[in-house]
Tab-separated table of C-alpha atoms in Angstrom:
chain	number	residue	atom	x	y	z
A	26	PRO	CA	97.237	103.365	103.057
A	27	LYS	CA	100.951	102.924	102.641
A	28	VAL	CA	103.934	102.156	104.839
A	29	ILE	CA	107.148	104.085	104.241
A	30	VAL	CA	110.516	103.065	105.632
A	31	LEU	CA	112.039	106.232	107.119
A	32	GLY	CA	115.189	104.458	108.263
A	33	SER	CA	116.601	100.965	107.800
A	34	SER	CA	119.902	100.824	109.694
A	35	ASN	CA	120.754	99.179	112.964
A	36	ALA	CA	121.849	101.377	115.890
A	37	ILE	CA	124.728	102.853	113.850
A	38	PRO	CA	123.192	105.046	111.114
A	39	GLN	CA	124.817	106.014	107.823
A	40	LYS	CA	124.160	108.839	105.364
A	41	ASP	CA	121.695	106.753	103.349
A	42	HIS	CA	120.543	104.500	106.186
A	43	ASP	CA	118.938	106.309	109.108
A	44	ASN	CA	118.064	104.479	112.336
A	45	THR	CA	115.123	102.146	111.824
A	46	HIS	CA	111.733	103.849	111.977
A	47	LEU	CA	108.578	103.667	109.864
A	48	VAL	CA	105.495	105.712	109.059
A	49	VAL	CA	102.020	104.426	108.180
A	50	VAL	CA	100.146	106.960	106.062
A	51	GLY	CA	96.374	106.972	105.586
A	52	GLU	CA	93.745	109.506	104.645
A	53	ASN	CA	92.863	110.463	108.223
A	54	CYS	CA	95.720	109.067	110.326
A	55	THR	CA	99.495	109.051	110.105
A	56	MET	CA	101.280	106.758	112.550
A	57	LEU	CA	104.996	106.856	113.306
A	58	ILE	CA	106.683	103.715	114.574
A	59	ASP	CA	109.715	104.721	116.651
A	60	CYS	CA	111.689	107.941	116.546
A	61	GLY	CA	115.423	107.355	116.804
A	62	SER	CA	116.246	110.483	114.858
A	63	ASN	CA	114.168	113.550	114.057
A	64	PRO	CA	111.562	112.360	111.503
A	65	LEU	CA	110.713	115.930	110.473
A	66	ILE	CA	113.424	115.805	107.809
A	67	ARG	CA	112.163	112.564	106.277
A	68	LEU	CA	108.525	113.672	106.514
A	69	ASP	CA	109.400	116.891	104.716
A	70	GLN	CA	111.125	114.906	101.956
A	71	LEU	CA	107.888	112.937	101.544
A	72	ASN	CA	105.622	116.012	101.682
A	73	ILE	CA	103.934	114.688	104.846
A	74	GLY	CA	102.977	117.514	107.177
A	75	PHE	CA	103.937	117.205	110.842
A	76	GLU	CA	100.365	118.216	111.736
A	77	ASP	CA	99.181	115.057	109.958
A	78	VAL	CA	101.008	112.797	112.435
A	79	THR	CA	98.311	111.528	114.797
A	80	ASP	CA	100.029	108.623	116.541
A	81	LEU	CA	103.490	107.559	117.680
A	82	VAL	CA	104.238	103.987	118.758
A	83	LEU	CA	107.446	103.512	120.756
A	84	THR	CA	108.462	99.852	120.615
A	85	HIS	CA	111.165	100.062	123.284
A	86	PHE	CA	113.426	102.497	125.099
A	87	HIS	CA	116.752	102.159	123.354
A	88	PRO	CA	118.399	105.343	122.034
A	89	ASP	CA	118.186	104.372	118.353
A	90	HIS	CA	114.404	104.074	118.762
A	91	VAL	CA	113.485	106.985	121.062
A	92	SER	CA	116.282	109.560	121.231
A	93	GLY	CA	114.682	111.761	118.553
A	94	VAL	CA	111.402	112.147	120.427
A	95	PRO	CA	112.270	115.299	122.456
A	96	LEU	CA	113.538	117.144	119.379
A	97	PHE	CA	110.578	116.008	117.272
A	98	LEU	CA	108.091	117.212	119.912
A	99	MET	CA	109.952	120.474	120.489
A	100	ASN	CA	110.191	121.232	116.765
A	101	MET	CA	106.480	120.622	116.206
A	102	TRP	CA	105.706	122.891	119.158
A	103	LEU	CA	108.002	125.631	117.794
A	104	LEU	CA	106.327	125.266	114.396
A	105	GLY	CA	102.941	125.859	115.989
A	106	ARG	CA	101.393	122.426	116.185
A	107	GLN	CA	97.916	122.467	117.744
A	108	ARG	CA	96.689	118.933	117.105
A	109	ALA	CA	96.853	116.404	119.934
A	110	LEU	CA	99.329	113.528	119.594
A	111	ASN	CA	98.794	109.983	120.883
A	112	ILE	CA	101.868	108.078	122.118
A	113	TYR	CA	101.762	104.323	122.812
A	114	GLY	CA	104.207	102.043	124.599
A	115	LEU	CA	104.717	99.520	127.370
A	116	ASP	CA	104.738	100.754	130.974
A	117	TYR	CA	108.532	100.387	130.972
A	118	THR	CA	108.798	102.568	127.864
A	119	ILE	CA	106.257	105.232	128.832
A	120	ASP	CA	107.750	105.607	132.334
A	121	ARG	CA	111.148	106.352	130.819
A	122	PHE	CA	109.671	108.574	128.127
A	123	GLU	CA	108.106	110.717	130.860
A	124	LYS	CA	111.416	110.898	132.772
A	125	MET	CA	113.231	111.875	129.581
A	126	MET	CA	110.761	114.659	128.876
A	127	GLU	CA	110.888	115.844	132.500
A	128	LEU	CA	114.630	116.369	132.061
A	129	HIS	CA	113.735	118.703	129.194
A	130	SER	CA	111.155	120.498	131.418
A	131	TRP	CA	108.459	119.992	128.807
A	132	SER	CA	105.748	120.915	131.328
A	133	GLN	CA	107.118	124.474	131.148
A	134	TRP	CA	106.910	124.786	127.349
A	135	PRO	CA	104.143	127.408	126.967
A	136	ASN	CA	101.091	126.530	124.907
A	137	PHE	CA	102.422	123.055	124.229
A	138	PHE	CA	100.034	120.834	122.266
A	139	GLN	CA	98.213	117.989	124.001
A	140	VAL	CA	100.008	114.637	124.290
A	141	ASP	CA	97.952	111.602	125.336
A	142	LEU	CA	99.859	108.568	126.616
A	143	TYR	CA	98.537	105.033	126.193
A	144	ARG	CA	100.124	102.163	128.100
A	145	ILE	CA	100.103	98.798	126.338
A	146	PRO	CA	99.760	95.725	128.589
A	147	GLU	CA	102.639	93.263	128.138
A	148	GLN	CA	100.450	90.501	126.717
A	149	GLU	CA	100.149	88.781	123.353
A	150	MET	CA	98.056	90.351	120.582
A	151	MET	CA	96.994	93.352	122.639
A	152	PRO	CA	94.846	95.866	120.726
A	153	VAL	CA	96.748	99.154	120.477
A	154	PHE	CA	94.735	101.199	118.008
A	155	LYS	CA	91.579	100.789	115.922
A	156	GLY	CA	90.652	103.291	113.230
A	157	ASP	CA	88.733	103.332	109.972
A	158	GLU	CA	91.800	102.357	107.935
A	159	TRP	CA	93.764	99.947	110.131
A	160	LYS	CA	93.973	98.100	113.435
A	161	VAL	CA	97.199	97.659	115.398
A	162	PHE	CA	98.077	94.805	117.745
A	163	ALA	CA	101.203	94.376	119.888
A	164	SER	CA	102.947	91.400	121.458
A	165	PRO	CA	106.018	91.304	123.701
A	166	VAL	CA	109.125	90.063	121.889
A	167	ARG	CA	112.531	88.975	123.210
A	168	HIS	CA	114.993	91.823	123.450
A	169	ILE	CA	117.460	93.048	126.067
A	170	ILE	CA	114.744	95.258	127.581
A	171	PRO	CA	110.926	95.066	127.334
A	172	ASN	CA	109.911	95.465	123.703
A	173	ILE	CA	106.940	94.905	121.405
A	174	GLY	CA	106.445	93.710	117.863
A	175	LEU	CA	103.447	94.963	115.886
A	176	ARG	CA	100.738	93.596	113.599
A	177	ILE	CA	98.825	96.069	111.433
A	178	GLU	CA	95.638	94.861	109.751
A	179	PHE	CA	94.414	97.126	106.950
A	180	THR	CA	90.637	97.298	106.806
A	181	LYS	CA	89.783	97.795	103.131
A	182	SER	CA	92.465	95.667	101.493
A	183	GLU	CA	92.444	93.075	104.310
A	184	LYS	CA	96.230	92.981	103.999
A	185	VAL	CA	98.536	92.527	106.981
A	186	LEU	CA	101.903	94.013	107.865
A	187	SER	CA	103.951	92.661	110.765
A	188	TYR	CA	107.009	94.338	112.256
A	189	SER	CA	109.372	92.445	114.530
A	190	SER	CA	111.198	95.389	116.106
A	191	ASP	CA	114.445	94.233	117.793
A	192	THR	CA	114.136	90.628	118.900
A	193	GLU	CA	115.512	87.152	119.100
A	194	PRO	CA	113.350	84.521	117.376
A	195	CYS	CA	110.303	83.796	119.522
A	196	PRO	CA	106.870	82.100	119.224
A	197	GLU	CA	105.116	85.404	119.967
A	198	LEU	CA	106.493	86.796	116.735
A	199	VAL	CA	105.308	83.816	114.693
A	200	LEU	CA	101.745	84.463	115.893
A	201	LEU	CA	102.135	88.206	115.300
A	202	ALA	CA	103.211	87.548	111.692
A	203	LYS	CA	100.772	84.702	110.946
A	204	GLY	CA	99.757	84.890	107.282
A	205	ALA	CA	101.156	88.420	106.917
A	206	ASP	CA	101.418	89.837	103.416
A	207	ILE	CA	104.620	91.566	104.505
A	208	LEU	CA	106.850	90.808	107.473
A	209	ILE	CA	109.464	93.465	108.235
A	210	HIS	CA	112.012	91.677	110.395
A	211	GLU	CA	115.268	92.853	111.898
A	212	ALA	CA	118.551	91.310	110.745
A	213	ALA	CA	121.139	92.824	113.068
A	214	GLY	CA	122.855	89.472	113.545
A	215	ASN	CA	122.599	86.409	115.757
A	216	SER	CA	123.306	87.908	119.179
A	217	MET	CA	121.506	88.531	122.463
A	218	GLY	CA	118.214	90.289	121.732
A	219	HIS	CA	118.634	90.178	117.951
A	220	SER	CA	118.202	87.896	114.932
A	221	SER	CA	120.216	86.937	111.889
A	222	ALA	CA	118.823	87.066	108.358
A	223	SER	CA	118.595	83.282	108.432
A	224	GLN	CA	116.565	83.386	111.648
A	225	ALA	CA	114.320	86.078	110.174
A	226	GLY	CA	113.689	83.804	107.192
A	227	LYS	CA	112.782	80.939	109.486
A	228	ILE	CA	110.260	83.110	111.355
A	229	ALA	CA	108.719	84.216	108.042
A	230	SER	CA	108.478	80.571	106.980
A	231	GLU	CA	106.901	79.434	110.265
A	232	ALA	CA	104.416	82.314	110.106
A	233	ASP	CA	103.559	81.546	106.469
A	234	ALA	CA	104.247	85.178	105.531
A	235	LYS	CA	104.243	86.075	101.847
A	236	THR	CA	107.092	88.603	101.655
A	237	LEU	CA	110.019	89.314	103.986
A	238	TYR	CA	111.794	92.660	104.211
A	239	LEU	CA	114.993	92.710	106.273
A	240	ILE	CA	115.551	95.849	108.346
A	241	HIS	CA	117.762	97.108	111.204
A	242	TYR	CA	120.780	95.581	109.488
A	243	PRO	CA	124.425	96.744	109.654
A	244	SER	CA	125.076	99.309	106.916
A	245	GLY	CA	127.945	101.344	105.480
A	246	PRO	CA	131.462	100.195	106.429
A	247	HIS	CA	129.889	97.974	109.102
A	248	GLY	CA	127.564	96.358	106.561
A	249	THR	CA	127.047	92.650	106.095
A	250	GLN	CA	126.797	91.242	102.581
A	251	GLY	CA	124.508	88.480	101.384
A	252	LEU	CA	121.633	89.012	103.828
A	253	VAL	CA	118.952	88.361	101.196
A	254	SER	CA	120.538	85.117	100.032
A	255	GLU	CA	121.020	84.063	103.665
A	256	ALA	CA	117.313	84.597	104.448
A	257	SER	CA	116.300	82.872	101.207
A	258	LYS	CA	117.842	79.638	102.480
A	259	THR	CA	115.213	79.439	105.245
A	260	PHE	CA	112.261	81.159	103.485
A	261	ASN	CA	110.837	80.338	100.054
A	262	GLY	CA	108.889	83.598	99.615
A	263	ARG	CA	110.155	86.927	98.314
A	264	VAL	CA	113.012	88.468	100.330
A	265	ALA	CA	114.344	92.016	99.994
A	266	LEU	CA	116.287	94.593	101.977
A	267	ALA	CA	114.254	97.475	103.366
A	268	LYS	CA	115.704	100.744	102.109
A	269	ASP	CA	115.209	104.312	103.346
A	270	LEU	CA	112.161	106.019	101.756
A	271	MET	CA	110.896	102.695	100.381
A	272	ASP	CA	107.124	102.814	99.851
A	273	LEU	CA	104.946	99.750	100.538
A	274	ASP	CA	101.359	100.092	99.295
A	275	PHE	CA	98.519	98.501	101.246
C-alpha cells in the first residue's frame, strides 16, 4: 500500500498546491481522505481509476475539505460508475453532506451508483474501517467544528500513518499518533482550530512518531518560510513538507 498526497495547501489553494486531501492505494481498496476539490484530475495523473475508489472519509465539513464531493460524485456517475462507494464521517458531517447533496437533487440522478453512509461515533480511537490491507481508527480533534484525526495501521508491514486533519494541539492526537512511522500534521499557523509547525513538532515528539510531514500550510504568495526548521526545534525526528503528488510507501 501507499499514501499519496493529492493536495497540501491550506484553505487557499495554489497552482502547485491543491487543497489538502490524500489517497491510500492498495491492491483491493482505494480510500480518499477528504475532497476539497475534484480528485478526478489528480487520480487521472496517477493512473488511478475512479472505479477503484472504494471509500471516502470526510474529516469535517469545511469547504476546503468537502466542496468537491458533489462534482466528484456527479462526474463518476456521468462516466458510468457502477461500483458502490462507502462514505464515512461524524454525524455532524454526514448530516450536512446529505443536505448538500439534496440541494443538488442527487436522488433524481437516474441509475446513480450506490452510496453507503457510515456514521463515526465522536469517541477516541473508534474503528472506522477494517480490510485485508489496513485498519482505520478515528478520534475527535479540536477544530472550529466537529472534526476527526485518523490512524491507519497497515497489516503486512505493521507500519502506522497518522493524520491530524485541522486541529489545535490536543491529547487525543498524541494517542492517535502514538509510535507512528509517519505523522502528517497540519501547519496552518497558531490560531483557533489550527496548529503551528512548532506545535506540530511537539505533538510528534510527545507521540514518539518517527517522521513528521507538515501539511495544510500557507502556500504561494501567502506562504510561510522556515516551517521545517521551526518544527525541528520541537521534534528530533525527520521533518519534511508534504508536497502534491508525493508518494509514501507502506
